[in-house]
Amino acid sequence: MNQTVRRILIGLLVLSYVLLIAWAFQDVRVFTRVQIAHFLGWHSGAMPEETEEAIALRYFKPVSKIVPESENIPEYPAYPVFEFHGHLFPSYKKDLFEEMTKNHISMFVDLALLTTTLEKYDALRAGHQSPRLVIFPGLNYDRLDESGDPFQKMADDLEAIAKAHKIKGLKLWKDLGLYRKFDGKLIPIDDPRLKPVWDVCAKYHIVVAMHTADPPAFFDPTNAENERFQELARRPEWSFYGADFPSFKDLMQQRNNLFKRRRDITFVALHFGESANDLGAARKLLSENPNVYLDTAQRIDELGRHPRAARKFFLDFQDRILYGTDGPPDRTKDEIYWRFFETADEYFNYYPSHKPRKGLWRIDGLELPPAVLKKIYYQNALKLLNIPEAEFFRYMQKEK
């Protein structure tokens, strides 16, 4: 082989390596494809630089091209509802009972986490005297900064409210077990020192509505593999990844230990027990703990992603699931819940237009049978809180 041919071959080899390296870059591939397509007459001529691939997630709002054959957005729920997971935020200035009636909400549980003493309870009740509002107070963690036994003092505060008002429930938030501390150490959910609190709940038949942990994705790194990346990027304080926090698995175990230890108390594992994404875990939870219910608040976004499995779960455990949406009455939000439970609609948004999305997906409806809808919407809550059905319907009749 002469010198000239050898040089040509070496040059071609080097060029092939350069082209191979260049081809690894997507911009080069896109540019080349467009140029070839334009040369062959397959393309109108738009250049790659005119198409921006990298779009901030907050600006990425794709409009679906799915054209449904029918859409069934209920004007009202099929039956009046008992909102088991409500909140009256200080910023809420509307007339609660008027808004409840507009949305066919006969009764409403206010999970009043910051209502921790008898005085605070009296003040809240004074502003909302109708029995249509059921108030679940919270624990008085201010006692943790005092001398003596703070756990007994918290129990005493709860008992004072129970004696004065015959309360039906207690609200516990995710801070218990996750970051609530005493003497510099985390208080586990199954901490034996909380026994006085549980004893009060058992004595007065107080239902414990417990929010434990958060969606499992909140305990994973906020990176390209996290399907809730956009949500966590917007709210980084919701990330509990790392050694500073207990793991999701540990929190679930602590909670379940408590459920098993205190069979004399009825618990509601709020937000579908943080297992709306894992119905096998939800099934195990309810099967092993007859004293536990679930609510649906802020988890139809997960349930609607596997609607056939979710529908079967609702049919199997129709007596153990409570209707909840997490917040004050909100027509646009409530309509999505009604649509999810009542219709077979497919591929619709799980969030109202004035709320941010959690992830890039949509949901399908469950189309639950009427008998199951009644249980989810109100019958299970009435049975759990020992409220006569006649009273529940009387409130709606009075408002008409």
mmCIF file of C-alpha atoms in Angstrom, residues 91-365:
data_model
loop_
_atom_site.group_PDB
_atom_site.id
_atom_site.type_symbol
_atom_site.label_atom_id
_atom_site.label_comp_id
_atom_site.label_asym_id
_atom_site.label_seq_id
_atom_site.Cartn_x
_atom_site.Cartn_y
_atom_site.Cartn_z
ATOM 1 C CA SER A 91 -57.678 33.171 54.489
ATOM 2 C CA TYR A 92 -61.100 31.632 53.801
ATOM 3 C CA LYS A 93 -63.581 34.519 53.911
ATOM 4 C CA LYS A 94 -66.675 32.989 52.295
ATOM 5 C CA ASP A 95 -69.766 31.879 54.178
ATOM 6 C CA LEU A 96 -68.897 28.258 54.929
ATOM 7 C CA PHE A 97 -72.422 26.923 55.273
ATOM 8 C CA GLU A 98 -73.653 28.741 52.181
ATOM 9 C CA GLU A 99 -70.791 27.276 50.153
ATOM 10 C CA MET A 100 -71.437 23.837 51.614
ATOM 11 C CA THR A 101 -75.054 23.984 50.498
ATOM 12 C CA LYS A 102 -74.079 25.138 46.995
ATOM 13 C CA ASN A 103 -71.811 22.104 46.701
ATOM 14 C CA HIS A 104 -74.268 19.657 48.298
ATOM 15 C CA ILE A 105 -72.019 19.157 51.315
ATOM 16 C CA SER A 106 -74.336 18.419 54.202
ATOM 17 C CA MET A 107 -71.634 18.071 56.873
ATOM 18 C CA PHE A 108 -67.984 19.089 56.995
ATOM 19 C CA VAL A 109 -65.094 17.965 59.206
ATOM 20 C CA ASP A 110 -62.628 20.742 59.938
ATOM 21 C CA LEU A 111 -59.299 19.101 60.723
ATOM 22 C CA ALA A 112 -58.332 22.008 62.944
ATOM 23 C CA LEU A 113 -54.705 21.195 63.621
ATOM 24 C CA LEU A 114 -53.977 24.476 65.427
ATOM 25 C CA THR A 115 -57.069 24.272 67.645
ATOM 26 C CA THR A 116 -55.217 22.726 70.561
ATOM 27 C CA THR A 117 -56.831 24.081 73.737
ATOM 28 C CA LEU A 118 -60.339 24.486 75.088
ATOM 29 C CA GLU A 119 -60.111 28.249 74.638
ATOM 30 C CA LYS A 120 -59.152 27.927 70.978
ATOM 31 C CA TYR A 121 -61.879 25.357 70.407
ATOM 32 C CA ASP A 122 -64.486 27.638 71.996
ATOM 33 C CA ALA A 123 -63.374 30.514 69.768
ATOM 34 C CA LEU A 124 -63.609 28.416 66.602
ATOM 35 C CA ARG A 125 -66.995 27.012 67.543
ATOM 36 C CA ALA A 126 -68.325 30.478 68.398
ATOM 37 C CA GLY A 127 -67.725 31.529 64.802
ATOM 38 C CA HIS A 128 -69.363 28.399 63.350
ATOM 39 C CA GLN A 129 -72.144 27.261 65.636
ATOM 40 C CA SER A 130 -74.034 24.965 63.282
ATOM 41 C CA PRO A 131 -73.572 21.243 64.022
ATOM 42 C CA ARG A 132 -73.014 20.818 60.281
ATOM 43 C CA LEU A 133 -69.394 21.629 61.129
ATOM 44 C CA VAL A 134 -67.590 18.850 63.002
ATOM 45 C CA ILE A 135 -64.320 20.035 64.546
ATOM 46 C CA PHE A 136 -61.352 17.707 65.081
ATOM 47 C CA PRO A 137 -58.823 19.578 67.275
ATOM 48 C CA GLY A 138 -55.070 18.937 67.285
ATOM 49 C CA LEU A 139 -52.532 18.112 69.979
ATOM 50 C CA ASN A 140 -51.036 20.934 72.018
ATOM 51 C CA TYR A 141 -47.357 20.541 71.200
ATOM 52 C CA ASP A 142 -46.622 23.789 73.041
ATOM 53 C CA ARG A 143 -46.488 21.562 76.117
ATOM 54 C CA LEU A 144 -43.210 20.110 74.840
ATOM 55 C CA ASP A 145 -41.468 23.337 75.856
ATOM 56 C CA GLU A 146 -42.721 23.186 79.443
ATOM 57 C CA SER A 147 -41.444 21.410 82.527
ATOM 58 C CA GLY A 148 -43.097 18.278 83.831
ATOM 59 C CA ASP A 149 -44.649 15.552 81.681
ATOM 60 C CA PRO A 150 -45.611 17.211 78.368
ATOM 61 C CA PHE A 151 -47.352 14.089 77.065
ATOM 62 C CA GLN A 152 -49.701 13.945 80.025
ATOM 63 C CA LYS A 153 -50.352 17.671 79.656
ATOM 64 C CA MET A 154 -51.256 17.182 75.990
ATOM 65 C CA ALA A 155 -53.643 14.440 77.034
ATOM 66 C CA ASP A 156 -55.158 16.716 79.679
ATOM 67 C CA ASP A 157 -55.739 19.473 77.111
ATOM 68 C CA LEU A 158 -57.460 16.996 74.816
ATOM 69 C CA GLU A 159 -59.600 15.641 77.632
ATOM 70 C CA ALA A 160 -60.703 19.152 78.599
ATOM 71 C CA ILE A 161 -62.030 19.689 75.076
ATOM 72 C CA ALA A 162 -63.625 16.231 75.023
ATOM 73 C CA LYS A 163 -65.444 16.822 78.302
ATOM 74 C CA ALA A 164 -66.739 20.233 77.279
ATOM 75 C CA HIS A 165 -67.776 19.467 73.711
ATOM 76 C CA LYS A 166 -67.995 15.685 73.262
ATOM 77 C CA ILE A 167 -65.688 15.901 70.278
ATOM 78 C CA LYS A 168 -65.772 13.118 67.729
ATOM 79 C CA GLY A 169 -62.208 13.214 66.474
ATOM 80 C CA LEU A 170 -58.578 14.290 66.797
ATOM 81 C CA LYS A 171 -56.303 15.436 63.959
ATOM 82 C CA LEU A 172 -52.640 14.433 63.869
ATOM 83 C CA TRP A 173 -50.332 15.811 61.187
ATOM 84 C CA LYS A 174 -47.253 14.417 59.466
ATOM 85 C CA ASP A 175 -44.880 16.266 61.797
ATOM 86 C CA LEU A 176 -45.376 13.464 64.322
ATOM 87 C CA GLY A 177 -42.662 10.971 63.491
ATOM 88 C CA LEU A 178 -41.184 13.088 60.711
ATOM 89 C CA TYR A 179 -39.734 16.141 62.421
ATOM 90 C CA ARG A 180 -41.572 16.871 65.705
ATOM 91 C CA LYS A 181 -38.958 16.676 68.483
ATOM 92 C CA PHE A 182 -38.745 16.598 72.275
ATOM 93 C CA ASP A 183 -35.427 17.196 74.031
ATOM 94 C CA GLY A 184 -33.751 17.286 70.633
ATOM 95 C CA LYS A 185 -34.971 13.847 69.555
ATOM 96 C CA LEU A 186 -37.725 12.851 67.142
ATOM 97 C CA ILE A 187 -40.977 11.659 68.679
ATOM 98 C CA PRO A 188 -41.842 8.374 66.941
ATOM 99 C CA ILE A 189 -45.466 7.776 66.034
ATOM 100 C CA ASP A 190 -45.484 4.675 68.222
ATOM 101 C CA ASP A 191 -43.708 6.410 71.130
ATOM 102 C CA PRO A 192 -44.923 4.784 74.400
ATOM 103 C CA ARG A 193 -44.915 8.221 76.057
ATOM 104 C CA LEU A 194 -48.009 9.112 74.000
ATOM 105 C CA LYS A 195 -50.055 6.507 75.865
ATOM 106 C CA PRO A 196 -51.982 9.144 77.911
ATOM 107 C CA VAL A 197 -53.203 10.710 74.653
ATOM 108 C CA TRP A 198 -54.390 7.377 73.279
ATOM 109 C CA ASP A 199 -56.068 6.553 76.579
ATOM 110 C CA VAL A 200 -58.130 9.745 76.314
ATOM 111 C CA CYS A 201 -59.091 8.850 72.741
ATOM 112 C CA ALA A 202 -60.235 5.400 73.841
ATOM 113 C CA LYS A 203 -62.101 6.746 76.878
ATOM 114 C CA TYR A 204 -64.126 9.286 74.882
ATOM 115 C CA HIS A 205 -64.418 7.249 71.655
ATOM 116 C CA ILE A 206 -62.401 9.835 69.744
ATOM 117 C CA VAL A 207 -61.579 8.907 66.149
ATOM 118 C CA VAL A 208 -57.949 9.693 65.284
ATOM 119 C CA ALA A 209 -57.488 11.165 61.794
ATOM 120 C CA MET A 210 -53.796 10.692 61.082
ATOM 121 C CA HIS A 211 -51.689 12.151 58.286
ATOM 122 C CA THR A 212 -48.449 10.178 58.200
ATOM 123 C CA ALA A 213 -45.517 10.899 55.880
ATOM 124 C CA ASP A 214 -46.303 12.072 52.332
ATOM 125 C CA PRO A 215 -46.230 10.463 48.869
ATOM 126 C CA PRO A 216 -43.254 8.088 48.532
ATOM 127 C CA ALA A 217 -41.751 10.283 45.800
ATOM 128 C CA PHE A 218 -41.184 12.984 48.427
ATOM 129 C CA PHE A 219 -38.642 10.662 50.051
ATOM 130 C CA ASP A 220 -36.691 10.124 46.813
ATOM 131 C CA PRO A 221 -34.047 12.436 45.329
ATOM 132 C CA THR A 222 -35.470 15.408 43.454
ATOM 133 C CA ASN A 223 -33.936 14.485 40.137
ATOM 134 C CA ALA A 224 -34.811 13.517 36.576
ATOM 135 C CA GLU A 225 -36.211 10.152 37.702
ATOM 136 C CA ASN A 226 -38.667 11.619 40.208
ATOM 137 C CA GLU A 227 -42.130 11.804 38.620
ATOM 138 C CA ARG A 228 -43.028 14.624 41.018
ATOM 139 C CA PHE A 229 -39.969 16.660 40.105
ATOM 140 C CA GLN A 230 -41.983 19.725 39.123
ATOM 141 C CA GLU A 231 -43.973 19.671 42.357
ATOM 142 C CA LEU A 232 -40.850 19.283 44.509
ATOM 143 C CA ALA A 233 -38.949 21.913 42.536
ATOM 144 C CA ARG A 234 -41.810 24.308 43.237
ATOM 145 C CA ARG A 235 -42.087 23.254 46.900
ATOM 146 C CA PRO A 236 -38.612 22.051 47.992
ATOM 147 C CA GLU A 237 -39.701 22.071 51.632
ATOM 148 C CA TRP A 238 -41.817 19.025 50.801
ATOM 149 C CA SER A 239 -38.735 16.918 50.082
ATOM 150 C CA PHE A 240 -37.826 14.549 52.905
ATOM 151 C CA TYR A 241 -34.986 12.786 51.171
ATOM 152 C CA GLY A 242 -31.799 12.132 53.086
ATOM 153 C CA ALA A 243 -30.419 11.236 56.481
ATOM 154 C CA ASP A 244 -32.113 14.168 58.243
ATOM 155 C CA PHE A 245 -35.484 12.409 58.034
ATOM 156 C CA PRO A 246 -36.844 8.933 58.742
ATOM 157 C CA SER A 247 -37.490 6.822 55.678
ATOM 158 C CA PHE A 248 -40.965 6.371 54.244
ATOM 159 C CA LYS A 249 -40.810 2.694 55.195
ATOM 160 C CA ASP A 250 -39.911 3.479 58.810
ATOM 161 C CA LEU A 251 -42.789 5.950 59.159
ATOM 162 C CA MET A 252 -45.292 3.444 57.789
ATOM 163 C CA GLN A 253 -44.004 0.822 60.220
ATOM 164 C CA GLN A 254 -44.294 3.185 63.202
ATOM 165 C CA ARG A 255 -47.851 4.055 62.220
ATOM 166 C CA ASN A 256 -48.845 0.448 61.713
ATOM 167 C CA ASN A 257 -47.343 -0.486 65.073
ATOM 168 C CA LEU A 258 -49.682 2.043 66.680
ATOM 169 C CA PHE A 259 -52.695 0.751 64.761
ATOM 170 C CA LYS A 260 -52.013 -2.764 66.028
ATOM 171 C CA ARG A 261 -51.207 -1.712 69.584
ATOM 172 C CA ARG A 262 -54.390 0.336 70.060
ATOM 173 C CA ARG A 263 -57.224 -1.789 68.720
ATOM 174 C CA ASP A 264 -59.500 0.115 71.088
ATOM 175 C CA ILE A 265 -59.178 3.243 68.921
ATOM 176 C CA THR A 266 -60.496 3.828 65.407
ATOM 177 C CA PHE A 267 -57.995 5.496 63.097
ATOM 178 C CA VAL A 268 -58.444 7.145 59.716
ATOM 179 C CA ALA A 269 -55.257 6.927 57.658
ATOM 180 C CA LEU A 270 -55.622 10.195 55.761
ATOM 181 C CA HIS A 271 -54.608 10.643 52.128
ATOM 182 C CA PHE A 272 -55.431 6.983 51.467
ATOM 183 C CA GLY A 273 -52.804 5.979 53.992
ATOM 184 C CA GLU A 274 -50.137 7.176 51.528
ATOM 185 C CA SER A 275 -50.739 3.986 49.568
ATOM 186 C CA ALA A 276 -52.950 5.187 46.705
ATOM 187 C CA ASN A 277 -50.004 4.364 44.450
ATOM 188 C CA ASP A 278 -49.613 0.901 46.014
ATOM 189 C CA LEU A 279 -52.996 -0.751 46.417
ATOM 190 C CA GLY A 280 -51.367 -3.959 47.575
ATOM 191 C CA ALA A 281 -50.043 -2.081 50.598
ATOM 192 C CA ALA A 282 -53.459 -0.463 51.131
ATOM 193 C CA ARG A 283 -55.153 -3.854 50.969
ATOM 194 C CA LYS A 284 -52.701 -5.280 53.507
ATOM 195 C CA LEU A 285 -53.223 -2.286 55.810
ATOM 196 C CA LEU A 286 -57.004 -2.655 55.930
ATOM 197 C CA SER A 287 -56.968 -6.442 56.025
ATOM 198 C CA GLU A 288 -54.646 -6.527 59.028
ATOM 199 C CA ASN A 289 -56.219 -3.595 60.889
ATOM 200 C CA PRO A 290 -60.012 -3.712 61.311
ATOM 201 C CA ASN A 291 -59.836 -0.448 63.275
ATOM 202 C CA VAL A 292 -58.527 1.558 60.297
ATOM 203 C CA TYR A 293 -60.318 3.559 57.582
ATOM 204 C CA LEU A 294 -58.917 5.469 54.597
ATOM 205 C CA ASP A 295 -59.927 8.813 53.131
ATOM 206 C CA THR A 296 -59.548 9.988 49.539
ATOM 207 C CA ALA A 297 -58.216 13.519 50.103
ATOM 208 C CA GLN A 298 -55.676 14.657 47.510
ATOM 209 C CA ARG A 299 -55.106 11.137 46.220
ATOM 210 C CA ILE A 300 -57.472 10.738 43.268
ATOM 211 C CA ASP A 301 -54.473 11.798 41.187
ATOM 212 C CA GLU A 302 -52.867 8.472 42.130
ATOM 213 C CA LEU A 303 -55.998 6.308 42.187
ATOM 214 C CA GLY A 304 -57.070 7.443 38.734
ATOM 215 C CA ARG A 305 -53.831 6.213 37.172
ATOM 216 C CA HIS A 306 -54.806 2.580 37.761
ATOM 217 C CA PRO A 307 -58.597 2.860 37.653
ATOM 218 C CA ARG A 308 -59.460 -0.803 37.180
ATOM 219 C CA ALA A 309 -57.429 -1.857 40.207
ATOM 220 C CA ALA A 310 -58.724 1.143 42.170
ATOM 221 C CA ARG A 311 -62.338 0.331 41.319
ATOM 222 C CA LYS A 312 -61.896 -3.235 42.528
ATOM 223 C CA PHE A 313 -60.328 -1.927 45.731
ATOM 224 C CA PHE A 314 -63.274 0.415 46.328
ATOM 225 C CA LEU A 315 -65.707 -2.441 45.799
ATOM 226 C CA ASP A 316 -63.759 -4.739 48.114
ATOM 227 C CA PHE A 317 -63.397 -2.150 50.895
ATOM 228 C CA GLN A 318 -66.493 -0.055 50.294
ATOM 229 C CA ASP A 319 -67.246 0.117 54.037
ATOM 230 C CA ARG A 320 -63.816 1.500 54.972
ATOM 231 C CA ILE A 321 -63.324 4.494 52.668
ATOM 232 C CA LEU A 322 -64.348 8.093 53.424
ATOM 233 C CA TYR A 323 -64.929 11.011 51.053
ATOM 234 C CA GLY A 324 -62.400 13.803 51.529
ATOM 235 C CA THR A 325 -60.938 16.524 49.322
ATOM 236 C CA ASP A 326 -58.559 18.456 51.652
ATOM 237 C CA GLY A 327 -59.634 22.066 51.951
ATOM 238 C CA PRO A 328 -62.679 24.335 52.058
ATOM 239 C CA PRO A 329 -65.589 23.920 49.633
ATOM 240 C CA ASP A 330 -64.327 24.566 46.101
ATOM 241 C CA ARG A 331 -66.715 23.941 43.226
ATOM 242 C CA THR A 332 -64.099 23.305 40.543
ATOM 243 C CA LYS A 333 -62.200 20.902 42.784
ATOM 244 C CA ASP A 334 -65.319 19.112 44.007
ATOM 245 C CA GLU A 335 -66.590 18.546 40.462
ATOM 246 C CA ILE A 336 -63.410 16.639 39.643
ATOM 247 C CA TYR A 337 -63.962 14.343 42.634
ATOM 248 C CA TRP A 338 -67.591 13.706 41.645
ATOM 249 C CA ARG A 339 -66.518 12.997 38.070
ATOM 250 C CA PHE A 340 -63.839 10.604 39.264
ATOM 251 C CA PHE A 341 -66.144 8.610 41.526
ATOM 252 C CA GLU A 342 -69.290 8.647 39.381
ATOM 253 C CA THR A 343 -68.274 8.485 35.718
ATOM 254 C CA ALA A 344 -66.294 6.318 33.315
ATOM 255 C CA ASP A 345 -64.693 9.384 31.724
ATOM 256 C CA GLU A 346 -61.114 8.894 30.591
ATOM 257 C CA TYR A 347 -57.958 10.964 30.560
ATOM 258 C CA PHE A 348 -59.065 14.108 32.386
ATOM 259 C CA ASN A 349 -57.204 16.488 34.673
ATOM 260 C CA TYR A 350 -57.117 15.675 38.374
ATOM 261 C CA TYR A 351 -56.557 19.300 39.403
ATOM 262 C CA PRO A 352 -58.625 22.483 38.901
ATOM 263 C CA SER A 353 -57.241 25.181 36.648
ATOM 264 C CA HIS A 354 -56.335 27.441 39.579
ATOM 265 C CA LYS A 355 -54.178 24.750 41.231
ATOM 266 C CA PRO A 356 -50.771 23.435 40.123
ATOM 267 C CA ARG A 357 -50.345 19.925 38.799
ATOM 268 C CA LYS A 358 -48.411 17.265 40.697
ATOM 269 C CA GLY A 359 -47.085 15.392 37.688
ATOM 270 C CA LEU A 360 -47.476 14.904 33.951
ATOM 271 C CA TRP A 361 -50.408 12.528 33.848
ATOM 272 C CA ARG A 362 -54.213 12.442 33.787
ATOM 273 C CA ILE A 363 -56.791 10.131 35.326
ATOM 274 C CA ASP A 364 -59.769 7.922 34.485
ATOM 275 C CA GLY A 365 -63.041 7.687 36.400
#
